[in-house]
XYZ file of C-alpha atoms in Angstrom:
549
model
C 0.000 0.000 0.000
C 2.492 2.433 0.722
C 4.764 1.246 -2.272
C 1.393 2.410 -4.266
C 1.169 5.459 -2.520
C 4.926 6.302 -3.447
C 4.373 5.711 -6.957
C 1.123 7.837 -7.336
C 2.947 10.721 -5.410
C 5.964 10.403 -7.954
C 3.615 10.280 -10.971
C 1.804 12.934 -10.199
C 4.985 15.069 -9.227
C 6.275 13.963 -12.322
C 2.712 15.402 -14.419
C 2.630 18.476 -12.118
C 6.264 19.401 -13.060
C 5.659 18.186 -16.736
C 2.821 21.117 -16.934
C 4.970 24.041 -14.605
C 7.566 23.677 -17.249
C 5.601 24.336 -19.782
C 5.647 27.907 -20.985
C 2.690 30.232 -21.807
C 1.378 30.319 -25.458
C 2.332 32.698 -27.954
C 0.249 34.723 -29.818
C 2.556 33.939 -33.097
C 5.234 31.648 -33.866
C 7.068 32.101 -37.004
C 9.677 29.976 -38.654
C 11.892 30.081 -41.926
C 15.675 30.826 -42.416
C 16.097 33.531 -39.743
C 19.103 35.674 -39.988
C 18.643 37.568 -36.384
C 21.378 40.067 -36.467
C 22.595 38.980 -33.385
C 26.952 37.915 -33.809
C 26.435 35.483 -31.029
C 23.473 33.578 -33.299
C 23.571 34.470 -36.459
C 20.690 32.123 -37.522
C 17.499 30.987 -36.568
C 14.576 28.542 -37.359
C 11.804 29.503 -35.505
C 10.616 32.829 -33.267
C 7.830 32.575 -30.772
C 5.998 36.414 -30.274
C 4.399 37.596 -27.312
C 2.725 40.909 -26.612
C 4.735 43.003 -29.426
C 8.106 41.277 -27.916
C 10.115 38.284 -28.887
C 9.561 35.813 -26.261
C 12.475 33.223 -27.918
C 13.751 31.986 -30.716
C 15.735 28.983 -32.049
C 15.426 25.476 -33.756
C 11.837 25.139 -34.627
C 12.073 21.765 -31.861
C 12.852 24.567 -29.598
C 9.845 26.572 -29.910
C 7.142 24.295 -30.756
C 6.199 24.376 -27.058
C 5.421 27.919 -27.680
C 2.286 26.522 -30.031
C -0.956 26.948 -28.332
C -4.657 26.344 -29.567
C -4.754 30.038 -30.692
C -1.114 30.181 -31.344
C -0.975 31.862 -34.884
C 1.191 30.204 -36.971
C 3.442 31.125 -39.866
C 6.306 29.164 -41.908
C 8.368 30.378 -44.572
C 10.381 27.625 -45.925
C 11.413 29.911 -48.717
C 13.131 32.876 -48.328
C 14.673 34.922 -45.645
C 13.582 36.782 -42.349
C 15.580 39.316 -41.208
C 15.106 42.034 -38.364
C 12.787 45.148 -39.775
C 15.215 47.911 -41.878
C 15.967 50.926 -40.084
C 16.342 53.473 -42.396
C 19.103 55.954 -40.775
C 17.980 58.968 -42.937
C 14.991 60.322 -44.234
C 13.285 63.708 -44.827
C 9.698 61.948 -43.771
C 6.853 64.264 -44.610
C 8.667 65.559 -48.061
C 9.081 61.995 -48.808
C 5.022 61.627 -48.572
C 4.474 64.771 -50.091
C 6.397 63.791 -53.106
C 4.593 60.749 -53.468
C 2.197 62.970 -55.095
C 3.528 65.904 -56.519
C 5.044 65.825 -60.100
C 7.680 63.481 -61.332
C 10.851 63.981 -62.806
C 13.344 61.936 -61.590
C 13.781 59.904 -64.453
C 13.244 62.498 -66.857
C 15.963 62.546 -69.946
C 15.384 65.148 -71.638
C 14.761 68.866 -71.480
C 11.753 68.740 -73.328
C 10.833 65.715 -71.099
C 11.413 67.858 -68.099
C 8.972 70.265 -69.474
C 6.412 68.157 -70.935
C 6.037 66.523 -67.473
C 5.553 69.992 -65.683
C 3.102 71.045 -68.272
C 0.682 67.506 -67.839
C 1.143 68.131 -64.231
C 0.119 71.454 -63.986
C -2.667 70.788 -66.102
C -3.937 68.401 -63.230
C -4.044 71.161 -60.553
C -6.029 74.196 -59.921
C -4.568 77.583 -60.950
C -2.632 79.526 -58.197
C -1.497 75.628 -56.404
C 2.482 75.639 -56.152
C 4.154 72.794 -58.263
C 6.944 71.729 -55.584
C 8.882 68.199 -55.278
C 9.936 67.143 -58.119
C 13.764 65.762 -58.049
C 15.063 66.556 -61.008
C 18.467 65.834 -62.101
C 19.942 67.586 -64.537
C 23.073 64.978 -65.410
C 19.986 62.969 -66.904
C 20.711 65.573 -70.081
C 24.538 66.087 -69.971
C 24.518 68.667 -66.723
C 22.715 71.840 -68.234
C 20.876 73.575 -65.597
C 17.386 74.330 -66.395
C 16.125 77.685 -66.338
C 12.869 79.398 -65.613
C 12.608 80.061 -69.396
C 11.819 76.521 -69.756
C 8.877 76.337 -68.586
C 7.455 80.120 -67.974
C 5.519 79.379 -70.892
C 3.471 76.266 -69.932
C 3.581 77.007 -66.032
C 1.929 81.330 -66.467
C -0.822 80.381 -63.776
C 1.508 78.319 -61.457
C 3.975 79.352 -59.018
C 7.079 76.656 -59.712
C 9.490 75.667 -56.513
C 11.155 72.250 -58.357
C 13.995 70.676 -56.258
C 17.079 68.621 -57.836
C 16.847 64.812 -56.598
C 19.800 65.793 -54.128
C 17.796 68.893 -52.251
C 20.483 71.150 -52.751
C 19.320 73.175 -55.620
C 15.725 74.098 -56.884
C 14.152 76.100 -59.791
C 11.552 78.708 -59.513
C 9.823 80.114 -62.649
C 8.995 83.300 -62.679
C 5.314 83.412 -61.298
C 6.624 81.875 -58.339
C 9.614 84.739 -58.133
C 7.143 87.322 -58.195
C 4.327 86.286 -55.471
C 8.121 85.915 -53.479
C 9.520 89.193 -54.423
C 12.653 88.581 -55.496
C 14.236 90.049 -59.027
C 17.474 91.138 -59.977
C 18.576 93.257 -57.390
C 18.952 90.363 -54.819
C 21.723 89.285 -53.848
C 24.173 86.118 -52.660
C 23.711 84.923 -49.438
C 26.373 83.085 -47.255
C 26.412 79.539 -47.925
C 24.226 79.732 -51.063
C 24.814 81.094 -54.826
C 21.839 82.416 -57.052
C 22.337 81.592 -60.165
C 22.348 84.089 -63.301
C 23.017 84.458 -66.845
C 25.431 85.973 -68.883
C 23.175 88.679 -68.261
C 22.668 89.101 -65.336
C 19.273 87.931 -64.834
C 17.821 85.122 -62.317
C 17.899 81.888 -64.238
C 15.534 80.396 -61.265
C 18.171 78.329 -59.411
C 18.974 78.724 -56.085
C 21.381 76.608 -54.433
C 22.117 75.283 -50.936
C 20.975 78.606 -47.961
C 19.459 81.169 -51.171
C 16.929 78.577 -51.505
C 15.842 79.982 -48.286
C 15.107 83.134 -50.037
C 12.142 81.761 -51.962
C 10.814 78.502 -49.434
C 10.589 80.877 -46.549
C 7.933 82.990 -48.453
C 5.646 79.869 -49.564
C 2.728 78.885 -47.494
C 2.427 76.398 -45.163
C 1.117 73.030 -45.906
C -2.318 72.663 -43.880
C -2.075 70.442 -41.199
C -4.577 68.164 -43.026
C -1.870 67.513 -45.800
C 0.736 66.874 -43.521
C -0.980 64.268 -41.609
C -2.366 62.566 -45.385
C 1.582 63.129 -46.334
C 2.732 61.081 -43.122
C 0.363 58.649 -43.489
C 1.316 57.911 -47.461
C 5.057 58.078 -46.093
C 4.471 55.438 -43.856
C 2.537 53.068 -45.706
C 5.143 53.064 -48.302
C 8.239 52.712 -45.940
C 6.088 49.552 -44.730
C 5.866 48.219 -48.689
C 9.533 48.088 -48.430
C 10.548 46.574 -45.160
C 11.346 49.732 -43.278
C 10.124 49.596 -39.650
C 11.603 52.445 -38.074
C 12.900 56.230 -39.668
C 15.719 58.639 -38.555
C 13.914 61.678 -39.398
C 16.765 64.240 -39.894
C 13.898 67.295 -40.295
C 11.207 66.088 -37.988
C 8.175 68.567 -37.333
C 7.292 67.456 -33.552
C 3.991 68.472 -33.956
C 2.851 66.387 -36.666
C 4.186 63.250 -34.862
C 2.939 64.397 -31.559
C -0.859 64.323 -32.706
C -0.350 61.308 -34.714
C 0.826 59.414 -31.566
C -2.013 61.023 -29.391
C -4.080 59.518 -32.223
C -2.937 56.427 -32.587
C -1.593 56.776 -35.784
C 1.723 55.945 -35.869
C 2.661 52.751 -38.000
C 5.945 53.226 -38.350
C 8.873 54.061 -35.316
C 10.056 57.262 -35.195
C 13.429 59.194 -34.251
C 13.137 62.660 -34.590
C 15.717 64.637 -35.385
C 15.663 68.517 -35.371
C 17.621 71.720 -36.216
C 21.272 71.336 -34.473
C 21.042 75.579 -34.599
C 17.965 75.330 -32.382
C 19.261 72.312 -29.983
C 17.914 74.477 -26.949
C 14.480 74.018 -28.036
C 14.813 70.372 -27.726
C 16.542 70.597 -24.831
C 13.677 72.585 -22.881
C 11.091 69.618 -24.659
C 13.209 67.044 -23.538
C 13.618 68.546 -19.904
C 9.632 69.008 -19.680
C 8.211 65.453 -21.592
C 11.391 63.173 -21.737
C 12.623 61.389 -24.514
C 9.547 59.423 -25.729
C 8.976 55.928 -26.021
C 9.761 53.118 -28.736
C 7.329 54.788 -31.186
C 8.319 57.751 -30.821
C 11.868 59.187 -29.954
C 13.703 62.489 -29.143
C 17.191 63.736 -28.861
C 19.047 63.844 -32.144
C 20.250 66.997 -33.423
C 21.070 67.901 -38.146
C 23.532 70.500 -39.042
C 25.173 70.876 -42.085
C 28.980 71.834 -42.890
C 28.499 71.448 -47.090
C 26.288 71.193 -50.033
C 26.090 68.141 -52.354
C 28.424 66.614 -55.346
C 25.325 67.160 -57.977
C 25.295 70.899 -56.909
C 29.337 71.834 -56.849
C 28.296 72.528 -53.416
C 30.177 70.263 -51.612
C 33.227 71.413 -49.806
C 36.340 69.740 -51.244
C 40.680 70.319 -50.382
C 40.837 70.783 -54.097
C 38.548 72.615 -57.100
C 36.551 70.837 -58.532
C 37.756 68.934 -62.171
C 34.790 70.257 -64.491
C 35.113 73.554 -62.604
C 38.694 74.726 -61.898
C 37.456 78.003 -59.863
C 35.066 76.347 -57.586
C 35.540 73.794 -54.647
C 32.387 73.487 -52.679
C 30.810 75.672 -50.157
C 30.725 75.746 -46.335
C 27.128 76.505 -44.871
C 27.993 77.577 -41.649
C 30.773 79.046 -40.435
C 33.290 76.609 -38.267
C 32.776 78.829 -35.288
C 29.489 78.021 -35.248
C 28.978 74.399 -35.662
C 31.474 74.233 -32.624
C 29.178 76.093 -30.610
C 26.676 74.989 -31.170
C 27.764 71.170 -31.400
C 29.630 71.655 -28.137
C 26.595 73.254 -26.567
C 24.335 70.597 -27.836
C 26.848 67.696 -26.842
C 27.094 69.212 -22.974
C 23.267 68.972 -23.109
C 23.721 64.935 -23.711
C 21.921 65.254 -27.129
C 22.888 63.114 -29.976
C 24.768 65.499 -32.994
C 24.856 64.269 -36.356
C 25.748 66.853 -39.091
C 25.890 66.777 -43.189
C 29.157 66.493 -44.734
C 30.177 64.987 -48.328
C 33.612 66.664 -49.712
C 36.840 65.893 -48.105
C 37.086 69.126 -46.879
C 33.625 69.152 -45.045
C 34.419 65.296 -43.910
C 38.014 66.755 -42.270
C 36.731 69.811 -40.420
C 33.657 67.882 -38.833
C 35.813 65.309 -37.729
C 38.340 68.387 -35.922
C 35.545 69.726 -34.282
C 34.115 66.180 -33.280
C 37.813 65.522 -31.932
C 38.143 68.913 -30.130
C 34.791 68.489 -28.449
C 34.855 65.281 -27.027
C 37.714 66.119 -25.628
C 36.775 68.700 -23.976
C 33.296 67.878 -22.595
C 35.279 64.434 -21.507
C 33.905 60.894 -22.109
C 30.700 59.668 -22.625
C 28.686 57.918 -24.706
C 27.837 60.421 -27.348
C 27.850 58.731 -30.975
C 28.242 61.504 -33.131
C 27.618 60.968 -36.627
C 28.153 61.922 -40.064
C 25.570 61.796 -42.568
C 26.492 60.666 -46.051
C 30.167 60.395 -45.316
C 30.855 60.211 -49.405
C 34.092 61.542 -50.784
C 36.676 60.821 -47.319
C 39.913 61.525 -47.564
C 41.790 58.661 -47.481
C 43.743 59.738 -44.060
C 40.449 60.380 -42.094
C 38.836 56.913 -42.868
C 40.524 55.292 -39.524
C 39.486 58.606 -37.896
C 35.924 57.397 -37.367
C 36.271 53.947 -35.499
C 39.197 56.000 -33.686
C 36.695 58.549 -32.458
C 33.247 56.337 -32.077
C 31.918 58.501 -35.175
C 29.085 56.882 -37.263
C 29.201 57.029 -40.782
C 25.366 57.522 -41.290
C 25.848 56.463 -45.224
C 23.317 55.826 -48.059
C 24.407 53.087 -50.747
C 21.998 54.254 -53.399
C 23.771 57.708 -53.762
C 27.036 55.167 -55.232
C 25.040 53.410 -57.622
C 23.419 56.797 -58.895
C 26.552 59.082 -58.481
C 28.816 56.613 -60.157
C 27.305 57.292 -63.420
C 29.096 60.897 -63.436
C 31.159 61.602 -60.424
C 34.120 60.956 -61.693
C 33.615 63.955 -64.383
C 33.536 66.071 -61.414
C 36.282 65.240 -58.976
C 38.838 63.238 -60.898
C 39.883 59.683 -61.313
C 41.972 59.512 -57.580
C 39.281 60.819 -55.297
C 37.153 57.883 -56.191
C 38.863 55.757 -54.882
C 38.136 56.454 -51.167
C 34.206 57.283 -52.279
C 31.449 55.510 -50.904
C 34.051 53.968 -48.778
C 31.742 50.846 -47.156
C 34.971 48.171 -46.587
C 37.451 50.813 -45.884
C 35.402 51.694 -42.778
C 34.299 48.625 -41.704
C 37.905 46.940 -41.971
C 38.839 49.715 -39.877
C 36.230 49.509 -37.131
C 33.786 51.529 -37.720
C 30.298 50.747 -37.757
C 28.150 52.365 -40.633
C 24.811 52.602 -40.679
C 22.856 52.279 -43.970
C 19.518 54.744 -44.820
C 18.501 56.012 -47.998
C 17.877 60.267 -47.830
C 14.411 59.998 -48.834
C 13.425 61.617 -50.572
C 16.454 62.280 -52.538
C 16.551 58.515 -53.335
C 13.689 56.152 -52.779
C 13.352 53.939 -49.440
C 14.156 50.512 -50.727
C 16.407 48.740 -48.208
C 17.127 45.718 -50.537
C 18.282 48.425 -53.396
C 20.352 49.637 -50.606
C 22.010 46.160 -50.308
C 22.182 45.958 -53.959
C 23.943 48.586 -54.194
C 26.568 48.118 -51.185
C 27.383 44.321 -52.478
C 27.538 45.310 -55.996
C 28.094 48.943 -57.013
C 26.828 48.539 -60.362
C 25.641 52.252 -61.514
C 21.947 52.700 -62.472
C 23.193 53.222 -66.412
C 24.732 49.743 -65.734
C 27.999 50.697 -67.180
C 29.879 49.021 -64.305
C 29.275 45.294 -64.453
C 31.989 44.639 -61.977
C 31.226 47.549 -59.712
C 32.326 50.979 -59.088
C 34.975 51.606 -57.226
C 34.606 47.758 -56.577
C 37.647 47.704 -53.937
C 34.518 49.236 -51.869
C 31.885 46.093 -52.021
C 31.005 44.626 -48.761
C 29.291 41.232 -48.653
C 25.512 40.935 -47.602
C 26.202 40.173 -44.116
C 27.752 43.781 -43.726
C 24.847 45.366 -45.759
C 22.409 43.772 -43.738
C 24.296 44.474 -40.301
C 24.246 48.373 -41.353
C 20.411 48.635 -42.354
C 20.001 46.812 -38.721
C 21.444 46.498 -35.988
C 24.325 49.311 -36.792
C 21.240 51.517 -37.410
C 19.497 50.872 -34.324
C 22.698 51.196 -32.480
C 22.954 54.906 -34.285
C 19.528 55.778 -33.053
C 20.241 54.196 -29.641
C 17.903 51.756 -29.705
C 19.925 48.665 -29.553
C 18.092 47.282 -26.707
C 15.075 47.004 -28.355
C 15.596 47.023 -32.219
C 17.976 45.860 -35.445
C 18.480 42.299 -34.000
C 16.285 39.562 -33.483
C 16.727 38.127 -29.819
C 14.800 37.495 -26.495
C 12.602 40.331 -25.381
C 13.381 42.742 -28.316
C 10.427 44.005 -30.342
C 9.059 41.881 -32.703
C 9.604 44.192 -35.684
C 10.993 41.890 -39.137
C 10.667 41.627 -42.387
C 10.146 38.421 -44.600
C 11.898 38.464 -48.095
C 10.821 35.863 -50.911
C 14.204 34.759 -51.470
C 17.113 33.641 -49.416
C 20.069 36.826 -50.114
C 22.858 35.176 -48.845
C 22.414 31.837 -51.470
C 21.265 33.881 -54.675
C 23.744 35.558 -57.142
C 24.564 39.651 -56.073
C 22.898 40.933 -59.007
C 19.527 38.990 -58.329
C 19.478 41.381 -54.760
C 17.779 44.226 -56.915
C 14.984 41.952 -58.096
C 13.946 40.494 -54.305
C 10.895 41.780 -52.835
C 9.551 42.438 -49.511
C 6.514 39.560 -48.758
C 5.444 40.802 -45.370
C 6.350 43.723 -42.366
C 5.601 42.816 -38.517
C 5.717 45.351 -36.572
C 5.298 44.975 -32.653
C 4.569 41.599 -33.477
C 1.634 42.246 -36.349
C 2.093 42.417 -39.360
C 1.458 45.884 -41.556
C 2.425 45.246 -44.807
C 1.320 41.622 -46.713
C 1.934 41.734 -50.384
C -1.183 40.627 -52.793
C-alpha cells in the first residue's frame, strides 16, 4: 500500500512538473531561415511572439512548445527573415508629399522635363504651387534648367522644383514674383543664385538662397501633412522599413499622430542642431519618448552636395577649376553649437560629403569630445561620401558613425568621376574601408532624394553597379562589402545609431518583434539577383502591416 502510494505521489509530481515547465502560449510563432542580427546567433529557425516582444527563438524543436490552440502560426520555408530595416535617414513628410507631386526623376530630356511639368500642372487648380519634383539635370549632360523653360506652360503656377539631391531648386517666374525677389537680390552666405550671362535670375537657387524663396511659400495645412505622413508610412512599410531617422522632424505632426494612434511606423526625430535648446527645454519638460516615438538627435550641415558643386572639397573641382564646394555655416558656429548641444547629452549628427567638409567635422568632433570628456555620445556623419583617405581610420578612432546611403554610389557613379577626378574615387562611398577599420556604418537612404528601398540599398553596397549599368563589376569595386555587412548596417548598426539597440535591429529574447520576410534567401542567390527580391510581409510589434497581394 504504501509502495502504491509512493508511486502515485511520484507520478503525479512527475505530471505536475511536466505542466509548470511548460511555458505560456504565444500569440505567433514564425519559422523560416532567420538571420537575427545577433553575432552570437547568427541564424534561426523559428521565433515565438508575445505581446509586441520576442519571447524566444531557435530550432523550430525549440519553440514548438510555444504553439498553443490560438497560437498563430506562420512558416516560410522559402526565403529569408531578417530584423525590420531601419532606415538611418529620411526627410519623412517631403518623402510623402512627393509621393504625389510631379515626377521627374527619371526624366531625360529637357523637353521631357517640361512636358512633365506642363501635364502636371494641367492636373491642378490655378494659383497651387508645383513643388517636389527631383530633377536631375546629369539625366541631359549637366545643363541647368532655367525658368525660361517652362514660364511658358507654367503662367498660372507658381514653380518651386527641387534637384533629386535637395540642394538646388528652380523657380519660374510666377513663383519669383508672389516671393519678391528680381534682380537686385543678392548672394547669401552659404548659397549662390544663379544668373546668366546677363545678369538675370535663371531660377536656381542653391544650398541657404533657396531659403530666399521657401521661406515665403505657405504652409502646408495640417490636413496635408498628416495625409503626407500617413502615405510616407505606408510606403516605408511596402519596403521593409520599420523604423525612420527623421533628420527634419516637425514634432507636432508626430505628436498628434501618436495622441491619435496613428503611428505605423517608429520614429526618431531629429531637429535643427542651430535650435538644440528648443529640444533641450522639450526634452527637460516630456522626456525622450517611447519606442514609437523618440527624441534627442540633433542635423547641421557643414556642405552642399556633389550634384550641386556645393560640396566642400581640399581641391577645385575637375569640371570647374574656380570652384571647390561651399561651407554653410561658419566653423565657429557648428562648434558652438555642437559643443553646446553635446554638454546637453543630445545626440549630434551633421551633413558632410567633400573631403574638406568630412576633415573639419571630424576636428571639431575631436576637439569636443575632448573637452566635454567621455561619454557615450555617438556623433555621426551623414552621407560620409568623398573621405579623404587619411580620415577613414578617424571614425572607429573617435566612435563617429558614418550615417551612409548606398543608393547615392550606384546613382553618383554614373558621373562623379567627371567632377572630382579619377583619384578621389577611390576612397568614395568607402563601405569596406570603414568597416575593416572599425567603424560601424549605418545604412539609410535620404528619402526623398533617393527612394526607401532597403534591398536596393544592399544591392547597391554588395555590388556597385551604376543605375546606367555601365559598371558590371562595380564601381569603385575595392569598396563592395558582402551581404552580411549590408544587412548588419540597415540593422542592428542603425538601431545602435539611433540608440535603440536594446530594443531594435536584432532579433533576440525580449526585443520588439519588428521583421521583415523576403521571398528569397540573399545570402544563397547571385549579387545581381538582390535588386529583383521583394519584400513579402512587415511585422511590426509583433503584427504584421504590410502583406503583399
Amino acid at each position: 500500500m504504501k509502495n502504491h502510494l509512493r508511486s502515485t505521489i511520484l507520478i503525479l509530481t512527475i505530471f505536475c512538473t511536466i505542466i509548470a515547465c511548460k511555458p505560456d502560449p504565444a500569440e505567433t510563432v514564425v519559422s523560416g531561415k532567420i538571420w537575427t542580427g545577433n553575432p552570437e546567433m547568427p541564424f534561426a529557425e523559428s521565433m515565438a511572439i508575445k505581446d509586441g516582444k520576442i519571447l524566444d527563438i531557435g530550432t523550430k524543436d525549440q519553440i514548438t512548445k510555444y504553439i498553443g490552440e490560438k497560437t498563430g502560426v506562420f512558416d516560410h520555408p522559402e526565403g529569408l527573415i531578417t530584423p525590420g530595416f531601419i532606415d538611418s535617414h529620411v526627410h519623412f513628410l517631403t518623402g510623402g508629399f512627393r509621393l504625389s507631386s510631379v515626377q521627374l526623376r527619371d526624366a531625360q530630356t529637357p523637353e521631357e522635363f517640361v512636358n512633365r511639368i506642363q501635364e502636371y500642372a494641367a492636373t491642378v487648380p490655378a494659383g497651387t504651387w508645383i513643388m517636389g519634383g527631383d530633377w536631375d539635370h546629369e539625366n541631359w549632360g549637366g545643363i541647368l534648367p532655367s525658368r525660361e523653360w517652362i514660364d511658358s506652360v507654367t503662367a498660372d503656377h507658381p514653380v518651386w522644383i527641387t534637384r533629386l539631391d535637395g540642394h538646388m531648386s528652380l523657380a519660374n517666374s510666377k513663383a519669383l514674383e508672389l516671393v519678391g525677389i528680381d534682380r537686385s537680390i543678392q548672394n547669401v552666405e552659404g548659397g549662390m543664385i544663379v544668373r546668366n550671362e546677363n545678369g538675370e535670375l535663371t531660377g536656381i537657387f542653391k544650398d541657404n538662397a533657396a531659403f530666399l524663396v521657401e521661406e515665403n511659400i505657405p504652409e502646408r495645412s495640417a490636413a496635408d501633412k498628416d495625409r503626407a505622413l500617413q502615405a510616407a508610412m505606408r510606403y516605408v512599410a511596402e519596403n521593409g522599413v520599420t523604423t525612420v531617422h527623421d533628420v527634419s522632424a516637425d514634432p507636432e505632426i508626430y505628436q498628434r499622430a501618436m495622441q491619435n494612434n496613428e503611428l505605423k511606423t517608429r520614429i526618431y526625430a531629429i531637429t535643427f542642431l542651430s535650435k538644440w535648446q528648443l529640444l533641450n527645454d522639450y526634452i527637460k519638460d516630456n522626456g525622450r519618448g517611447n519606442e514609437w516615438l523618440y527624441f534627442g538627435g540633433l542635423k547641421g550641415f557643414v556642405d552642399g552636395s556633389l550634384g550641386s558643386h556645393t560640396a566642400a572639397f581640399f581641391k577645385p573641382y575637375s569640371d570647374l577649376p574656380a570652384d571647390s564646394g561651399l561651407l554653410l555655416n561658419p566653423e565657429k558656429d557648428l562648434y558652438k553649437w555642437i559643443s553646446s548641444a553635446d554638454s546637453a547629452g543630445l545626440q549630434v549628427m551633421i551633413h558632410a560629403i567633400g573631403d574638406r567638409a568630412i576633415n573639419t567635422l571630424l576636428n571639431i568632433y575631436e576637439r569636443v569630445a575632448t573637452e566635454n570628456g567621455p561619454r557615450d555620445r555617438r556623433f555621426r556623419i551623414e552621407h560620409a561620401q568623398h573621405i579623404a583617405p587619411q580620415d577613414i581610420s578617424r571614425f572607429a578612432e573617435l566612435d563617429v558613425i558614418p550615417s551612409m546611403q548606398p543608393y547615392h554610389a550606384i546613382d553618383d557613379g554614373r558621373w562623379a568621376e567627371k567632377l572630382i577626378g579619377p583619384e578621389r574615387i577611390k576612397t568614395t562611398y568607402a563601405f569596406k574601408s570603414l568597416f575593416d577599420s572599425g567603424a560601424q556604418p549605418a545604412f539609410g537612404s535620404d528619402w526623398f532624394v533617393a527612394p526607401p528601398l532597403p534591398l536596393e540599398g544592399i544591392y547597391a553596397a554588395v555590388t556597385r553597379r551604376t543605375l546606367d549599368d555601365q559598371n558590371p563589376t562595380g564601381w569603385v569595386p575595392e569598396q563592395k562589402i558582402s551581404v552580411e555587412q549590408a544587412l548588419t548596417a540597415y540593422t542592428r548598426n542603425a538601431s545602435r545609431a539611433g540608440f535603440s539597440e536594446t530594443r531594435t535591429g536584432m532579433l533576440a529574447t525580449q526585443m520588439l518583434a519588428d521583421f521583415v520576410v523576403i521571398d528569397r534567401d540573399l545570402f544563397s542567390i547571385e549579387a545581381e539577383e538582390i535588386r529583383d527580391a521583394q519584400i513579402l510581409e512587415t511585422w511590426i510589434d509583433g503584427k504584421p502591416v504590410f502583406t503583399r497581394e
